[in-house]
Amino acid sequence: MSATQLSALARTCDPHLALRRFLALDAVVTGANALAYLALSGPLGRLLGVDSTLLLGLGAFLAGYAAAVGLLASRTRPAALPVRAVIEANLAWAVLSCVALALWLTPSTAGAVWTVAQALTVAGFAALQHMSLRVRQDISD
């Protein structure tokens, strides 16, 4: 993806703002997922074929993670090191979701589809954040 395409996707030519927008989107989607897991762990657990206690734990973790990513997104110029940590955490989440699906979880069909969909979404956030960080660094050099 070129800097022009990335700018169009972020709807800004400012590389700092593009990065902040992708971080903020990550925080909002992750926060919504966290709230759903916390508030609806029983029904979601039954639908997805996953233990509700696991969903509660994941919801608590994701709530903290979303808050941290949101705080980073609120910075005028997010520092590269924490942004890289978010990117790596997102990639790790995506990989571990697929590994868990293959090795540990026995979800319903809806749960398997959800696990893959959220892994792809999180990997997409990582890719957008990585490209935004690279464009920002290229412009700064």
Short mmCIF file of N, CA, C and O in Angstrom, two decimals:
data_model
loop_
_atom_site.label_atom_id
_atom_site.label_comp_id
_atom_site.label_asym_id
_atom_site.label_seq_id
_atom_site.Cartn_x
_atom_site.Cartn_y
_atom_site.Cartn_z
N MET A 1 0.85 -1.17 0.00
CA MET A 1 0.00 0.00 0.00
C MET A 1 0.89 1.23 0.00
O MET A 1 1.83 1.33 0.77
N SER A 2 0.58 2.18 -0.86
CA SER A 2 1.38 3.40 -0.96
C SER A 2 0.94 4.40 0.11
O SER A 2 -0.12 4.28 0.72
N ALA A 3 1.78 5.42 0.29
CA ALA A 3 1.45 6.48 1.23
C ALA A 3 0.16 7.18 0.81
O ALA A 3 -0.65 7.56 1.66
N THR A 4 -0.04 7.33 -0.49
CA THR A 4 -1.26 7.97 -0.98
C THR A 4 -2.50 7.14 -0.65
O THR A 4 -3.52 7.67 -0.20
N GLN A 5 -2.41 5.82 -0.86
CA GLN A 5 -3.54 4.95 -0.53
C GLN A 5 -3.81 4.95 0.97
O GLN A 5 -4.96 4.97 1.39
N LEU A 6 -2.74 4.92 1.75
CA LEU A 6 -2.90 4.94 3.20
C LEU A 6 -3.53 6.25 3.65
O LEU A 6 -4.41 6.26 4.51
N SER A 7 -3.09 7.36 3.05
CA SER A 7 -3.66 8.67 3.38
C SER A 7 -5.14 8.72 3.05
O SER A 7 -5.93 9.27 3.81
N ALA A 8 -5.50 8.15 1.91
CA ALA A 8 -6.91 8.13 1.53
C ALA A 8 -7.72 7.29 2.50
O ALA A 8 -8.84 7.67 2.88
N LEU A 9 -7.18 6.16 2.90
CA LEU A 9 -7.87 5.30 3.86
C LEU A 9 -8.06 6.00 5.19
O LEU A 9 -9.12 5.91 5.81
N ALA A 10 -7.05 6.72 5.63
CA ALA A 10 -7.13 7.44 6.90
C ALA A 10 -7.82 8.79 6.74
O ALA A 10 -8.10 9.46 7.72
N ARG A 11 -8.08 9.19 5.48
CA ARG A 11 -8.72 10.46 5.15
C ARG A 11 -7.96 11.66 5.68
O ARG A 11 -8.53 12.63 6.16
N THR A 12 -6.62 11.57 5.59
CA THR A 12 -5.77 12.68 5.98
C THR A 12 -4.41 12.51 5.32
O THR A 12 -4.00 11.39 5.05
N CYS A 13 -3.76 13.62 5.08
CA CYS A 13 -2.39 13.58 4.55
C CYS A 13 -1.37 13.68 5.67
O CYS A 13 -0.16 13.57 5.42
N ASP A 14 -1.83 13.90 6.88
CA ASP A 14 -0.95 14.02 8.04
C ASP A 14 -0.63 12.63 8.57
O ASP A 14 -1.52 11.94 9.08
N PRO A 15 0.63 12.18 8.48
CA PRO A 15 0.97 10.82 8.90
C PRO A 15 0.76 10.58 10.40
O PRO A 15 0.46 9.47 10.81
N HIS A 16 0.91 11.62 11.21
CA HIS A 16 0.68 11.47 12.65
C HIS A 16 -0.81 11.22 12.92
O HIS A 16 -1.17 10.37 13.72
N LEU A 17 -1.65 11.97 12.22
CA LEU A 17 -3.09 11.81 12.40
C LEU A 17 -3.56 10.46 11.87
O LEU A 17 -4.41 9.82 12.48
N ALA A 18 -3.00 10.01 10.75
CA ALA A 18 -3.36 8.70 10.22
C ALA A 18 -3.05 7.61 11.24
O ALA A 18 -3.90 6.75 11.52
N LEU A 19 -1.88 7.65 11.81
CA LEU A 19 -1.49 6.66 12.82
C LEU A 19 -2.43 6.74 14.01
O LEU A 19 -2.91 5.70 14.51
N ARG A 20 -2.71 7.93 14.47
CA ARG A 20 -3.60 8.10 15.61
C ARG A 20 -4.99 7.56 15.32
O ARG A 20 -5.62 6.94 16.19
N ARG A 21 -5.47 7.76 14.10
CA ARG A 21 -6.80 7.26 13.73
C ARG A 21 -6.84 5.74 13.73
O ARG A 21 -7.81 5.13 14.19
N PHE A 22 -5.79 5.10 13.22
CA PHE A 22 -5.77 3.64 13.20
C PHE A 22 -5.63 3.08 14.62
O PHE A 22 -6.20 2.04 14.94
N LEU A 23 -4.87 3.76 15.47
CA LEU A 23 -4.78 3.34 16.87
C LEU A 23 -6.14 3.52 17.55
O LEU A 23 -6.58 2.63 18.30
N ALA A 24 -6.80 4.64 17.30
CA ALA A 24 -8.10 4.90 17.92
C ALA A 24 -9.15 3.88 17.46
O ALA A 24 -9.95 3.40 18.28
N LEU A 25 -9.14 3.55 16.18
CA LEU A 25 -10.07 2.54 15.68
C LEU A 25 -9.83 1.20 16.37
O LEU A 25 -10.78 0.52 16.77
N ASP A 26 -8.58 0.84 16.53
CA ASP A 26 -8.21 -0.38 17.24
C ASP A 26 -8.77 -0.33 18.66
O ASP A 26 -9.39 -1.29 19.14
N ALA A 27 -8.57 0.80 19.34
CA ALA A 27 -9.04 0.93 20.73
C ALA A 27 -10.56 0.81 20.82
O ALA A 27 -11.08 0.14 21.72
N VAL A 28 -11.27 1.43 19.91
CA VAL A 28 -12.74 1.39 19.94
C VAL A 28 -13.26 -0.03 19.69
O VAL A 28 -14.12 -0.53 20.42
N VAL A 29 -12.73 -0.68 18.65
CA VAL A 29 -13.20 -2.03 18.33
C VAL A 29 -12.82 -3.01 19.45
O VAL A 29 -13.64 -3.82 19.87
N THR A 30 -11.61 -2.88 19.98
CA THR A 30 -11.18 -3.75 21.06
C THR A 30 -12.01 -3.49 22.32
O THR A 30 -12.42 -4.43 23.02
N GLY A 31 -12.29 -2.23 22.60
CA GLY A 31 -13.11 -1.88 23.76
C GLY A 31 -14.52 -2.42 23.64
O GLY A 31 -15.10 -2.93 24.61
N ALA A 32 -15.10 -2.33 22.45
CA ALA A 32 -16.44 -2.87 22.24
C ALA A 32 -16.45 -4.39 22.43
O ALA A 32 -17.38 -4.95 23.05
N ASN A 33 -15.43 -5.05 21.92
CA ASN A 33 -15.30 -6.49 22.10
C ASN A 33 -15.17 -6.83 23.59
O ASN A 33 -15.81 -7.76 24.08
N ALA A 34 -14.36 -6.05 24.29
CA ALA A 34 -14.18 -6.27 25.73
C ALA A 34 -15.50 -6.13 26.48
O ALA A 34 -15.84 -6.98 27.32
N LEU A 35 -16.24 -5.07 26.18
CA LEU A 35 -17.52 -4.86 26.86
C LEU A 35 -18.50 -5.99 26.57
O LEU A 35 -19.22 -6.44 27.47
N ALA A 36 -18.53 -6.45 25.33
CA ALA A 36 -19.41 -7.56 24.98
C ALA A 36 -19.02 -8.81 25.76
O ALA A 36 -19.90 -9.50 26.30
N TYR A 37 -17.74 -9.11 25.83
CA TYR A 37 -17.29 -10.29 26.57
C TYR A 37 -17.62 -10.17 28.06
O TYR A 37 -17.99 -11.15 28.70
N LEU A 38 -17.46 -8.97 28.61
CA LEU A 38 -17.73 -8.78 30.04
C LEU A 38 -19.23 -8.81 30.35
O LEU A 38 -19.65 -9.43 31.33
N ALA A 39 -20.01 -8.15 29.53
CA ALA A 39 -21.45 -8.03 29.81
C ALA A 39 -22.26 -9.25 29.37
O ALA A 39 -23.30 -9.54 29.96
N LEU A 40 -21.79 -9.94 28.35
CA LEU A 40 -22.57 -11.03 27.76
C LEU A 40 -21.80 -12.34 27.71
O LEU A 40 -21.99 -13.13 26.78
N SER A 41 -20.93 -12.57 28.67
CA SER A 41 -20.07 -13.76 28.62
C SER A 41 -20.88 -15.06 28.57
O SER A 41 -20.49 -16.00 27.87
N GLY A 42 -21.99 -15.12 29.27
CA GLY A 42 -22.81 -16.34 29.26
C GLY A 42 -23.42 -16.62 27.90
O GLY A 42 -23.15 -17.68 27.30
N PRO A 43 -24.24 -15.69 27.38
CA PRO A 43 -24.84 -15.94 26.07
C PRO A 43 -23.80 -16.07 24.95
O PRO A 43 -23.95 -16.92 24.07
N LEU A 44 -22.77 -15.23 24.98
CA LEU A 44 -21.74 -15.33 23.95
C LEU A 44 -20.98 -16.65 24.06
O LEU A 44 -20.63 -17.26 23.05
N GLY A 45 -20.73 -17.07 25.29
CA GLY A 45 -20.04 -18.35 25.50
C GLY A 45 -20.84 -19.50 24.89
O GLY A 45 -20.26 -20.38 24.23
N ARG A 46 -22.14 -19.47 25.10
CA ARG A 46 -22.99 -20.53 24.53
C ARG A 46 -23.00 -20.45 23.00
O ARG A 46 -22.91 -21.46 22.31
N LEU A 47 -23.12 -19.25 22.46
CA LEU A 47 -23.15 -19.08 21.01
C LEU A 47 -21.83 -19.51 20.36
O LEU A 47 -21.83 -20.21 19.35
N LEU A 48 -20.73 -19.11 20.97
CA LEU A 48 -19.42 -19.37 20.39
C LEU A 48 -18.85 -20.74 20.78
O LEU A 48 -17.85 -21.18 20.21
N GLY A 49 -19.48 -21.38 21.76
CA GLY A 49 -18.97 -22.67 22.22
C GLY A 49 -17.68 -22.53 23.02
O GLY A 49 -16.80 -23.39 22.96
N VAL A 50 -17.59 -21.43 23.77
CA VAL A 50 -16.39 -21.13 24.56
C VAL A 50 -16.83 -20.89 26.00
O VAL A 50 -17.89 -20.33 26.25
N ASP A 51 -15.99 -21.31 26.93
CA ASP A 51 -16.29 -21.14 28.35
C ASP A 51 -16.48 -19.66 28.70
O ASP A 51 -15.66 -18.82 28.32
N SER A 52 -17.54 -19.34 29.42
CA SER A 52 -17.83 -17.95 29.76
C SER A 52 -16.75 -17.36 30.68
O SER A 52 -16.48 -16.16 30.62
N THR A 53 -16.10 -18.19 31.47
CA THR A 53 -15.01 -17.70 32.32
C THR A 53 -13.84 -17.22 31.47
O THR A 53 -13.21 -16.21 31.78
N LEU A 54 -13.55 -17.93 30.39
CA LEU A 54 -12.51 -17.50 29.46
C LEU A 54 -12.88 -16.15 28.85
O LEU A 54 -12.03 -15.25 28.75
N LEU A 55 -14.14 -15.99 28.46
CA LEU A 55 -14.57 -14.72 27.88
C LEU A 55 -14.47 -13.58 28.88
O LEU A 55 -14.09 -12.46 28.52
N LEU A 56 -14.79 -13.85 30.15
CA LEU A 56 -14.66 -12.81 31.18
C LEU A 56 -13.20 -12.38 31.33
O LEU A 56 -12.89 -11.19 31.41
N GLY A 57 -12.30 -13.35 31.37
CA GLY A 57 -10.87 -13.03 31.48
C GLY A 57 -10.37 -12.26 30.27
O GLY A 57 -9.63 -11.28 30.40
N LEU A 58 -10.78 -12.72 29.08
CA LEU A 58 -10.39 -12.01 27.87
C LEU A 58 -10.98 -10.60 27.84
O LEU A 58 -10.32 -9.64 27.44
N GLY A 59 -12.22 -10.47 28.29
CA GLY A 59 -12.85 -9.16 28.33
C GLY A 59 -12.11 -8.19 29.24
O GLY A 59 -11.91 -7.03 28.88
N ALA A 60 -11.70 -8.66 30.41
CA ALA A 60 -10.95 -7.81 31.33
C ALA A 60 -9.61 -7.40 30.72
O ALA A 60 -9.21 -6.23 30.79
N PHE A 61 -8.92 -8.36 30.12
CA PHE A 61 -7.64 -8.06 29.48
C PHE A 61 -7.83 -7.06 28.35
O PHE A 61 -7.09 -6.07 28.24
N LEU A 62 -8.82 -7.31 27.50
CA LEU A 62 -9.05 -6.44 26.36
C LEU A 62 -9.47 -5.03 26.78
O LEU A 62 -9.13 -4.06 26.10
N ALA A 63 -10.19 -4.91 27.88
CA ALA A 63 -10.58 -3.58 28.36
C ALA A 63 -9.33 -2.77 28.73
O ALA A 63 -9.21 -1.59 28.37
N GLY A 64 -8.41 -3.39 29.44
CA GLY A 64 -7.16 -2.70 29.79
C GLY A 64 -6.33 -2.37 28.55
O GLY A 64 -5.78 -1.27 28.43
N TYR A 65 -6.27 -3.32 27.63
CA TYR A 65 -5.50 -3.11 26.40
C TYR A 65 -6.12 -1.98 25.58
O TYR A 65 -5.41 -1.10 25.07
N ALA A 66 -7.43 -1.97 25.45
CA ALA A 66 -8.12 -0.92 24.69
C ALA A 66 -7.85 0.45 25.32
O ALA A 66 -7.63 1.44 24.60
N ALA A 67 -7.87 0.52 26.64
CA ALA A 67 -7.60 1.79 27.32
C ALA A 67 -6.17 2.26 27.03
O ALA A 67 -5.95 3.45 26.76
N ALA A 68 -5.21 1.34 27.06
CA ALA A 68 -3.82 1.71 26.79
C ALA A 68 -3.65 2.17 25.34
O ALA A 68 -2.96 3.17 25.08
N VAL A 69 -4.26 1.47 24.40
CA VAL A 69 -4.16 1.86 22.98
C VAL A 69 -4.88 3.20 22.77
O VAL A 69 -4.38 4.06 22.04
N GLY A 70 -6.00 3.39 23.43
CA GLY A 70 -6.70 4.67 23.34
C GLY A 70 -5.88 5.82 23.89
O GLY A 70 -5.85 6.92 23.30
N LEU A 71 -5.18 5.59 24.99
CA LEU A 71 -4.30 6.61 25.55
C LEU A 71 -3.19 6.95 24.57
O LEU A 71 -2.88 8.12 24.35
N LEU A 72 -2.61 5.93 23.95
CA LEU A 72 -1.57 6.15 22.95
C LEU A 72 -2.12 6.94 21.76
O LEU A 72 -1.47 7.86 21.25
N ALA A 73 -3.33 6.62 21.33
CA ALA A 73 -3.95 7.32 20.21
C ALA A 73 -4.23 8.78 20.54
O ALA A 73 -4.28 9.62 19.64
N SER A 74 -4.38 9.10 21.82
CA SER A 74 -4.68 10.48 22.21
C SER A 74 -3.45 11.39 22.17
O SER A 74 -3.59 12.60 22.23
N ARG A 75 -2.28 10.82 22.02
CA ARG A 75 -1.04 11.60 21.94
C ARG A 75 -0.95 12.28 20.57
O ARG A 75 -1.27 11.67 19.55
N THR A 76 -0.49 13.50 20.56
CA THR A 76 -0.34 14.22 19.30
C THR A 76 0.63 13.52 18.37
O THR A 76 0.39 13.42 17.17
N ARG A 77 1.71 13.01 18.92
CA ARG A 77 2.72 12.27 18.15
C ARG A 77 3.07 11.00 18.94
O ARG A 77 4.02 11.01 19.72
N PRO A 78 2.31 9.94 18.75
CA PRO A 78 2.59 8.71 19.50
C PRO A 78 4.03 8.25 19.27
O PRO A 78 4.51 8.23 18.13
N ALA A 79 4.71 7.92 20.35
CA ALA A 79 6.10 7.47 20.25
C ALA A 79 6.17 6.13 19.52
O ALA A 79 5.28 5.29 19.63
N ALA A 80 7.24 5.95 18.77
CA ALA A 80 7.39 4.76 17.94
C ALA A 80 7.45 3.47 18.76
O ALA A 80 6.86 2.47 18.37
N LEU A 81 8.15 3.47 19.87
CA LEU A 81 8.31 2.24 20.65
C LEU A 81 6.98 1.69 21.15
O LEU A 81 6.69 0.50 20.94
N PRO A 82 6.13 2.51 21.79
CA PRO A 82 4.83 1.95 22.19
C PRO A 82 3.94 1.55 21.01
O PRO A 82 3.19 0.58 21.10
N VAL A 83 4.06 2.27 19.90
CA VAL A 83 3.29 1.89 18.71
C VAL A 83 3.76 0.52 18.23
O VAL A 83 2.95 -0.35 17.89
N ARG A 84 5.07 0.31 18.20
CA ARG A 84 5.59 -1.01 17.80
C ARG A 84 5.10 -2.10 18.76
O ARG A 84 4.81 -3.22 18.33
N ALA A 85 5.01 -1.77 20.04
CA ALA A 85 4.51 -2.75 21.02
C ALA A 85 3.06 -3.12 20.71
O ALA A 85 2.67 -4.29 20.81
N VAL A 86 2.25 -2.14 20.33
CA VAL A 86 0.85 -2.40 19.96
C VAL A 86 0.81 -3.28 18.71
O VAL A 86 0.05 -4.26 18.65
N ILE A 87 1.63 -2.96 17.73
CA ILE A 87 1.67 -3.74 16.50
C ILE A 87 2.05 -5.19 16.81
O ILE A 87 1.40 -6.13 16.35
N GLU A 88 3.08 -5.38 17.62
CA GLU A 88 3.53 -6.73 17.96
C GLU A 88 2.49 -7.47 18.79
O GLU A 88 2.27 -8.67 18.61
N ALA A 89 1.83 -6.76 19.71
CA ALA A 89 0.78 -7.39 20.51
C ALA A 89 -0.38 -7.82 19.62
O ALA A 89 -0.95 -8.91 19.79
N ASN A 90 -0.74 -6.98 18.66
CA ASN A 90 -1.82 -7.34 17.74
C ASN A 90 -1.45 -8.56 16.91
O ASN A 90 -2.27 -9.47 16.72
N LEU A 91 -0.22 -8.59 16.42
CA LEU A 91 0.22 -9.76 15.65
C LEU A 91 0.23 -11.02 16.52
O LEU A 91 -0.19 -12.09 16.08
N ALA A 92 0.70 -10.88 17.75
CA ALA A 92 0.71 -12.03 18.66
C ALA A 92 -0.71 -12.52 18.94
O ALA A 92 -0.97 -13.73 18.96
N TRP A 93 -1.64 -11.59 19.13
CA TRP A 93 -3.04 -11.95 19.37
C TRP A 93 -3.59 -12.74 18.18
O TRP A 93 -4.25 -13.77 18.35
N ALA A 94 -3.31 -12.25 16.98
CA ALA A 94 -3.82 -12.92 15.78
C ALA A 94 -3.26 -14.33 15.66
O ALA A 94 -4.01 -15.29 15.41
N VAL A 95 -1.97 -14.48 15.87
CA VAL A 95 -1.34 -15.80 15.77
C VAL A 95 -1.84 -16.72 16.88
O VAL A 95 -2.22 -17.88 16.62
N LEU A 96 -1.89 -16.22 18.10
CA LEU A 96 -2.33 -17.06 19.23
C LEU A 96 -3.80 -17.46 19.09
O LEU A 96 -4.18 -18.55 19.52
N SER A 97 -4.61 -16.61 18.50
CA SER A 97 -6.01 -16.97 18.27
C SER A 97 -6.10 -18.18 17.36
O SER A 97 -6.87 -19.12 17.62
N CYS A 98 -5.32 -18.17 16.29
CA CYS A 98 -5.34 -19.30 15.35
C CYS A 98 -4.73 -20.55 15.97
O CYS A 98 -5.26 -21.66 15.77
N VAL A 99 -3.67 -20.38 16.75
CA VAL A 99 -3.06 -21.53 17.43
C VAL A 99 -4.05 -22.12 18.44
O VAL A 99 -4.21 -23.34 18.51
N ALA A 100 -4.71 -21.26 19.20
CA ALA A 100 -5.70 -21.74 20.18
C ALA A 100 -6.83 -22.48 19.48
O ALA A 100 -7.30 -23.52 19.97
N LEU A 101 -7.25 -21.97 18.35
CA LEU A 101 -8.32 -22.63 17.60
C LEU A 101 -7.87 -24.01 17.12
O LEU A 101 -8.63 -24.98 17.19
N ALA A 102 -6.63 -24.10 16.69
CA ALA A 102 -6.12 -25.38 16.17
C ALA A 102 -5.79 -26.38 17.27
O ALA A 102 -5.99 -27.58 17.10
N LEU A 103 -5.32 -25.88 18.42
CA LEU A 103 -4.79 -26.80 19.44
C LEU A 103 -5.63 -26.95 20.70
O LEU A 103 -5.61 -28.02 21.32
N TRP A 104 -6.33 -25.91 21.13
CA TRP A 104 -6.97 -25.97 22.44
C TRP A 104 -8.47 -25.82 22.43
O TRP A 104 -9.17 -26.47 23.20
N LEU A 105 -8.97 -24.92 21.63
CA LEU A 105 -10.41 -24.62 21.66
C LEU A 105 -11.19 -25.61 20.81
O LEU A 105 -10.69 -26.11 19.81
N THR A 106 -12.41 -25.86 21.22
CA THR A 106 -13.35 -26.65 20.42
C THR A 106 -14.65 -25.86 20.34
O THR A 106 -15.67 -26.26 20.92
N PRO A 107 -14.61 -24.73 19.63
CA PRO A 107 -15.79 -23.86 19.59
C PRO A 107 -16.86 -24.40 18.64
O PRO A 107 -16.63 -25.34 17.88
N SER A 108 -18.01 -23.76 18.70
CA SER A 108 -19.06 -24.02 17.72
C SER A 108 -18.58 -23.47 16.37
O SER A 108 -17.54 -22.82 16.28
N THR A 109 -19.36 -23.71 15.34
CA THR A 109 -19.02 -23.15 14.03
C THR A 109 -18.95 -21.63 14.11
O THR A 109 -18.02 -21.01 13.58
N ALA A 110 -19.91 -21.03 14.79
CA ALA A 110 -19.90 -19.57 14.97
C ALA A 110 -18.64 -19.12 15.70
O ALA A 110 -18.04 -18.10 15.36
N GLY A 111 -18.23 -19.89 16.70
CA GLY A 111 -17.02 -19.56 17.45
C GLY A 111 -15.77 -19.66 16.61
O GLY A 111 -14.86 -18.83 16.71
N ALA A 112 -15.70 -20.68 15.76
CA ALA A 112 -14.54 -20.83 14.88
C ALA A 112 -14.48 -19.68 13.87
O ALA A 112 -13.41 -19.10 13.64
N VAL A 113 -15.63 -19.34 13.29
CA VAL A 113 -15.68 -18.23 12.34
C VAL A 113 -15.30 -16.92 13.05
O VAL A 113 -14.52 -16.12 12.53
N TRP A 114 -15.83 -16.71 14.25
CA TRP A 114 -15.53 -15.50 15.02
C TRP A 114 -14.04 -15.42 15.33
O TRP A 114 -13.44 -14.36 15.21
N THR A 115 -13.45 -16.52 15.74
CA THR A 115 -12.03 -16.53 16.10
C THR A 115 -11.17 -16.13 14.91
O THR A 115 -10.27 -15.30 15.02
N VAL A 116 -11.46 -16.69 13.76
CA VAL A 116 -10.69 -16.36 12.55
C VAL A 116 -10.95 -14.91 12.14
O VAL A 116 -10.02 -14.17 11.79
N ALA A 117 -12.20 -14.48 12.20
CA ALA A 117 -12.55 -13.11 11.79
C ALA A 117 -11.86 -12.08 12.68
O ALA A 117 -11.31 -11.09 12.19
N GLN A 118 -11.89 -12.32 13.98
CA GLN A 118 -11.25 -11.33 14.86
C GLN A 118 -9.73 -11.38 14.72
O GLN A 118 -9.07 -10.36 14.81
N ALA A 119 -9.16 -12.55 14.44
CA ALA A 119 -7.71 -12.63 14.21
C ALA A 119 -7.33 -11.84 12.95
O ALA A 119 -6.33 -11.11 12.95
N LEU A 120 -8.13 -11.96 11.91
CA LEU A 120 -7.85 -11.21 10.68
C LEU A 120 -8.03 -9.70 10.89
O LEU A 120 -7.25 -8.90 10.36
N THR A 121 -9.02 -9.33 11.67
CA THR A 121 -9.26 -7.91 11.97
C THR A 121 -8.08 -7.33 12.73
O THR A 121 -7.57 -6.25 12.39
N VAL A 122 -7.62 -8.04 13.75
CA VAL A 122 -6.51 -7.56 14.57
C VAL A 122 -5.22 -7.52 13.75
O VAL A 122 -4.44 -6.57 13.85
N ALA A 123 -5.01 -8.51 12.89
CA ALA A 123 -3.85 -8.48 12.00
C ALA A 123 -3.94 -7.30 11.04
O ALA A 123 -2.93 -6.67 10.72
N GLY A 124 -5.15 -6.98 10.60
CA GLY A 124 -5.36 -5.81 9.74
C GLY A 124 -5.00 -4.52 10.46
O GLY A 124 -4.37 -3.62 9.88
N PHE A 125 -5.40 -4.40 11.73
CA PHE A 125 -5.00 -3.23 12.52
C PHE A 125 -3.48 -3.14 12.58
O PHE A 125 -2.91 -2.06 12.42
N ALA A 126 -2.83 -4.26 12.84
CA ALA A 126 -1.37 -4.27 12.93
C ALA A 126 -0.74 -3.79 11.62
O ALA A 126 0.20 -3.00 11.62
N ALA A 127 -1.27 -4.26 10.50
CA ALA A 127 -0.73 -3.87 9.20
C ALA A 127 -0.92 -2.37 8.96
O ALA A 127 0.01 -1.68 8.52
N LEU A 128 -2.11 -1.85 9.24
CA LEU A 128 -2.37 -0.42 9.05
C LEU A 128 -1.49 0.43 9.96
O LEU A 128 -0.95 1.46 9.54
N GLN A 129 -1.34 0.00 11.20
CA GLN A 129 -0.51 0.74 12.14
C GLN A 129 0.95 0.70 11.71
O GLN A 129 1.66 1.72 11.77
N HIS A 130 1.41 -0.46 11.26
CA HIS A 130 2.80 -0.59 10.81
C HIS A 130 3.06 0.32 9.60
O HIS A 130 4.08 1.03 9.56
N MET A 131 2.17 0.27 8.62
CA MET A 131 2.35 1.11 7.43
C MET A 131 2.30 2.59 7.79
O MET A 131 3.08 3.39 7.27
N SER A 132 1.41 2.97 8.69
CA SER A 132 1.31 4.38 9.12
C SER A 132 2.58 4.82 9.83
O SER A 132 3.06 5.93 9.62
N LEU A 133 3.11 3.95 10.65
CA LEU A 133 4.35 4.27 11.36
C LEU A 133 5.50 4.42 10.37
O LEU A 133 6.30 5.35 10.48
N ARG A 134 5.58 3.54 9.40
CA ARG A 134 6.63 3.63 8.38
C ARG A 134 6.53 4.91 7.57
O ARG A 134 7.53 5.58 7.32
N VAL A 135 5.33 5.27 7.16
CA VAL A 135 5.14 6.50 6.39
C VAL A 135 5.54 7.69 7.25
O VAL A 135 6.23 8.60 6.78
N ARG A 136 5.15 7.69 8.49
CA ARG A 136 5.50 8.78 9.39
C ARG A 136 7.01 8.90 9.53
O ARG A 136 7.57 9.98 9.48
N GLN A 137 7.69 7.77 9.69
CA GLN A 137 9.14 7.79 9.84
C GLN A 137 9.83 8.20 8.56
O GLN A 137 10.81 8.93 8.59
N ASP A 138 9.30 7.77 7.41
CA ASP A 138 9.88 8.16 6.12
C ASP A 138 9.78 9.67 5.92
O ASP A 138 10.71 10.29 5.41
N ILE A 139 8.69 10.25 6.31
CA ILE A 139 8.48 11.68 6.15
C ILE A 139 9.36 12.45 7.12
O ILE A 139 9.88 13.52 6.80
N SER A 140 9.55 11.88 8.32
CA SER A 140 10.35 12.56 9.35
C SER A 140 11.84 12.56 9.03
O SER A 140 12.60 13.39 9.50
N ASP A 141 12.27 11.57 8.25
CA ASP A 141 13.71 11.44 7.95
C ASP A 141 14.19 12.49 6.99
O ASP A 141 13.62 13.16 6.30
#
